[in-house]
Short mmCIF file of C-alpha atoms (C1' of nucleotides) in Angstrom, two decimals:
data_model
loop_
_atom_site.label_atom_id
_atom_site.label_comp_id
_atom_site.label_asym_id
_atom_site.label_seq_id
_atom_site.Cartn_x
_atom_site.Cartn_y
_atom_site.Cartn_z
CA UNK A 273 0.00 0.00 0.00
CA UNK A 274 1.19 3.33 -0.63
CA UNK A 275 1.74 5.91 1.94
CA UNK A 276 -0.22 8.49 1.93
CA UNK A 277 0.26 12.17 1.18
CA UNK A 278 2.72 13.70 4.05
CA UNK A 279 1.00 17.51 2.82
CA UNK A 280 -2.61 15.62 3.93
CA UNK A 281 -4.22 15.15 7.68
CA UNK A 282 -7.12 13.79 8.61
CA UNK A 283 -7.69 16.63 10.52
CA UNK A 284 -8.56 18.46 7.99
CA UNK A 285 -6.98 20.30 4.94
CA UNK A 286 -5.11 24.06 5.64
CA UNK A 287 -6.41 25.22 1.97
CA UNK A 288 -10.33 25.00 3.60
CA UNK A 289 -10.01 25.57 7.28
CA UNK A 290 -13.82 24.99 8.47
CA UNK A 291 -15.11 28.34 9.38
CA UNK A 292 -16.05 28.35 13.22
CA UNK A 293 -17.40 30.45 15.55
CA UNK A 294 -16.89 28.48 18.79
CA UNK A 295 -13.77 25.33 18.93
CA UNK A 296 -16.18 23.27 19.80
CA UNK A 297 -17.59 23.77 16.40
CA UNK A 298 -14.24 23.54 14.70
CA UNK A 299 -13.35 20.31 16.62
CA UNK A 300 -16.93 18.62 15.39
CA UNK A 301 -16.45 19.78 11.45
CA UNK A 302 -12.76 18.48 11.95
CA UNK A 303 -13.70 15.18 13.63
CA UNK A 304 -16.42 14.86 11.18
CA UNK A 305 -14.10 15.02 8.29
CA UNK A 306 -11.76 12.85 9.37
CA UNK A 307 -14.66 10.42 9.97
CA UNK A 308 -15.25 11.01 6.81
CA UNK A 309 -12.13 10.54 4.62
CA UNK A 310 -11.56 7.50 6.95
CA UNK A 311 -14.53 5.94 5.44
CA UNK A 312 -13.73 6.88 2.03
CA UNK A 313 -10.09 5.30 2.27
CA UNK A 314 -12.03 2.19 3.36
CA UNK A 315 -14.70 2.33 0.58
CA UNK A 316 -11.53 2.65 -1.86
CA UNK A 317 -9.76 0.10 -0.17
CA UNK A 318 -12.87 -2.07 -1.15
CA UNK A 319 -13.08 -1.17 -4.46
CA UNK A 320 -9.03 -1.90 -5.00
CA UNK A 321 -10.12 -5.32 -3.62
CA UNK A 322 -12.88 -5.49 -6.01
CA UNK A 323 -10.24 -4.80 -8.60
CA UNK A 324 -7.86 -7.86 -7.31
CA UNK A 325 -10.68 -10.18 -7.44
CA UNK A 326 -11.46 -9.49 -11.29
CA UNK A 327 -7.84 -9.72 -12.40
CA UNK A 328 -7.93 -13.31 -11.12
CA UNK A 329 -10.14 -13.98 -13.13
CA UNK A 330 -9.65 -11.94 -16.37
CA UNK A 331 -7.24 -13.50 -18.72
CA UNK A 332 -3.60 -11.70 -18.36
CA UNK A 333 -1.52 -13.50 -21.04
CA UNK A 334 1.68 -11.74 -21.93
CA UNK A 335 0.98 -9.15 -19.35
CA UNK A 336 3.99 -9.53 -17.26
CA UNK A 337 2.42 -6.90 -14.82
CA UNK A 338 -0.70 -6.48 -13.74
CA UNK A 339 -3.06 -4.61 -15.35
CA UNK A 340 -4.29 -1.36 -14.61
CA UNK A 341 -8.02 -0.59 -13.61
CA UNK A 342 -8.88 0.67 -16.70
CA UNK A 343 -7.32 -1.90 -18.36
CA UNK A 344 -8.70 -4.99 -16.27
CA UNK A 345 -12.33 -3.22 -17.20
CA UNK A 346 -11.46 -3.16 -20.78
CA UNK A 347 -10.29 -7.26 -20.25
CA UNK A 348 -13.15 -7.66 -18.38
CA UNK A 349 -15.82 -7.08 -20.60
CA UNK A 350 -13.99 -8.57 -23.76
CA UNK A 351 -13.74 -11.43 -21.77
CA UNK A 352 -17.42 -11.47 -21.07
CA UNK A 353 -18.39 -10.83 -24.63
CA UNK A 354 -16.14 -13.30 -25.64
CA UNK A 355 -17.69 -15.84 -23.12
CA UNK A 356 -21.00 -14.85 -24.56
CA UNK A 357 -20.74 -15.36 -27.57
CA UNK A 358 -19.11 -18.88 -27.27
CA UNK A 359 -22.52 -19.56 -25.51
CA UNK A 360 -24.13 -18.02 -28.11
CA UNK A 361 -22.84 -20.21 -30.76
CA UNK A 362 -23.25 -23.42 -28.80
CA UNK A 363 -26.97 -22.79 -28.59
CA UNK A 364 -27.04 -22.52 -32.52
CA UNK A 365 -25.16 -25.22 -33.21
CA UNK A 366 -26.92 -27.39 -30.35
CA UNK A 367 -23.17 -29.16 -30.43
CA UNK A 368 -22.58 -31.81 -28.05
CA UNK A 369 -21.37 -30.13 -24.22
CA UNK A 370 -18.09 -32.21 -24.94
CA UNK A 371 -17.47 -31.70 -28.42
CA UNK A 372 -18.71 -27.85 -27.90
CA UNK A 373 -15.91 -27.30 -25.26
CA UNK A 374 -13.22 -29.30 -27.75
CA UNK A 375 -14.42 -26.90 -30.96
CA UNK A 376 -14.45 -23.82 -29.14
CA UNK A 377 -11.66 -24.03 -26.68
CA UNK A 378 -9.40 -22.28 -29.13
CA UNK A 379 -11.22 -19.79 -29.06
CA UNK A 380 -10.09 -18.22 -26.00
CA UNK A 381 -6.68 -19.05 -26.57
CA UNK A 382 -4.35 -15.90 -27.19
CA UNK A 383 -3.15 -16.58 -30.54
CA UNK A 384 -7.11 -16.57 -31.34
CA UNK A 385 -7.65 -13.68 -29.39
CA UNK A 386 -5.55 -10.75 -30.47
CA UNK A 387 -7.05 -8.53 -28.53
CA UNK A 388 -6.30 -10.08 -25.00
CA UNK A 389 -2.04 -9.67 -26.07
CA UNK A 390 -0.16 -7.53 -24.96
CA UNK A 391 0.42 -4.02 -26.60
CA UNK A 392 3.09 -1.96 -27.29
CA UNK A 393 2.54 0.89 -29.28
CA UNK A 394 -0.15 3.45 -30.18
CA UNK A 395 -0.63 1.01 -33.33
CA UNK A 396 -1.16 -2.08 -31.38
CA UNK A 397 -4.16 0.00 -29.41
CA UNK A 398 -5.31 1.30 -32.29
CA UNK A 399 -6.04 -2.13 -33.98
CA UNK A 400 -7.16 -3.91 -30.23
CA UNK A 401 -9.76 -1.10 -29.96
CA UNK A 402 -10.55 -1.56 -33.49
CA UNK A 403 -10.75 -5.50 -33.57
CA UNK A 404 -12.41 -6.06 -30.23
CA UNK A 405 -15.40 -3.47 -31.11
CA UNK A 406 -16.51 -2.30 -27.67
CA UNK A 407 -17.44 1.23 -27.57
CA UNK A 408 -17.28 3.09 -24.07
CA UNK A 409 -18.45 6.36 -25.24
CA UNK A 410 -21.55 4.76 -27.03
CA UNK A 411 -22.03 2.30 -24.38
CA UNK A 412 -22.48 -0.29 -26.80
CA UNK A 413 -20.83 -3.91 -27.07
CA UNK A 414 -21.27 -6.27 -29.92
CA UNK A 415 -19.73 -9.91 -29.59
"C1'" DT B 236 11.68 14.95 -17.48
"C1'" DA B 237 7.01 13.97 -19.09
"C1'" DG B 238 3.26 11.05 -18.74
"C1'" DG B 239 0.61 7.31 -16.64
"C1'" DC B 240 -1.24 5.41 -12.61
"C1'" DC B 241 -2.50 5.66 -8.10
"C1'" DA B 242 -3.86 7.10 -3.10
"C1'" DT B 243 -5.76 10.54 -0.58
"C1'" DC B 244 -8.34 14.66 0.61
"C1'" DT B 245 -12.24 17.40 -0.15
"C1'" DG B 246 -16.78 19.37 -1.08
"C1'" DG B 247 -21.10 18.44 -3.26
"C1'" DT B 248 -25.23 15.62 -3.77
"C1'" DC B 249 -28.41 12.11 -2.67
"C1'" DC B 250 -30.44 8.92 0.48
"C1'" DT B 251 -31.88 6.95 4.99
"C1'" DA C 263 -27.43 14.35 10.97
"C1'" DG C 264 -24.67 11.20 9.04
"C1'" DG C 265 -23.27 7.79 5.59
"C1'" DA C 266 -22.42 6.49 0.68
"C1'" DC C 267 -21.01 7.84 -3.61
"C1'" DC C 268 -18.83 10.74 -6.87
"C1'" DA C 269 -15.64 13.84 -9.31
"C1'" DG C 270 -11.95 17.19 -9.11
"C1'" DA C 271 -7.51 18.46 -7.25
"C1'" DT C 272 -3.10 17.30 -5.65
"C1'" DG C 273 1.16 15.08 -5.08
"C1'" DG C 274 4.02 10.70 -4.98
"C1'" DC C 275 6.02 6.84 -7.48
"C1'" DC C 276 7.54 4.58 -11.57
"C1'" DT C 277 8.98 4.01 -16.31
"C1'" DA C 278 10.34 5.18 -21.04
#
DNA sequence: TAGGCCATCTGGTCCT
DNA sequence: AGGACCAGATGGCCTA
């Protein structure tokens, strides 16, 4: 875990002392934000653990370190297209479970599945964001 | 040194 | 009133 911000107390910031009339006052808008950026560490704490428990299960290949949020959001729900639409396909085909796993197997695998590979440049973005066909701004997803 | 990523603080808003 | 959630600001750490 990081350490946090030497500059920053819990007590309070100096840029927006609270305005009070009486100390008591002061001390209960200071003990109130601390209260309150205590429980905001924790909810972020949470969320980072949220975060852990999804890389574990999104696919990482070539990623010698671990992804970043945004990124294990972007794996994440290429991975669950991806999933989809093997189950989508399966259902058409009415294939065997077996035989279904067998035939579609690959196609998970990275080799089939350029856009869970690493990156390197601006080019290799370009063509994973054009490939994998997930929009963010439109809030659309096609498998 | 610039840029990316992150933790933390903070004030605003909404809800109970 | 107080908690949860959110977004903006800020500064630290790391890497190319």
């Amino acid at each position: 875990m990081k350490s946090r911000r030497p500059s920053c107390t819990d007590s309070g910031s100096e840029s927006s002392e609270p305005d009070s009339k009486s100390p008591e006052k002061y001390e209960t808008v200071t003990r109130r934000r601390s209260a309150a950026n205590a429980r905001e560490r924790k909810r972020m704490q949470g969320l980072n653990t949220a975060f852990d428990s999804l890389r574990k299960v999104v696919p990482q290949w070539g990623q010698d370190k671990q992804l970043s949020k945004y990124e294990t959001l972007q794996m994440a729900l290429s991975y669950i297209v991806a999933l989809n639409r093997i189950l989508t396909d399966a259902r058409r085909h009415n294939a065997p479970h077996r035989q279904w796993l067998d035939l579609q197997f690959d196609c998970v695998q990275p080799e089939n599945y350029p856009c869970l590979l690493r990156y390197d440049s601006p080019t290799d973005q370009d063509y994973i964001h054009s490939s994998f066909s997930y929009q963010f701004d439109g809030h659309q997803v096609h498998a």
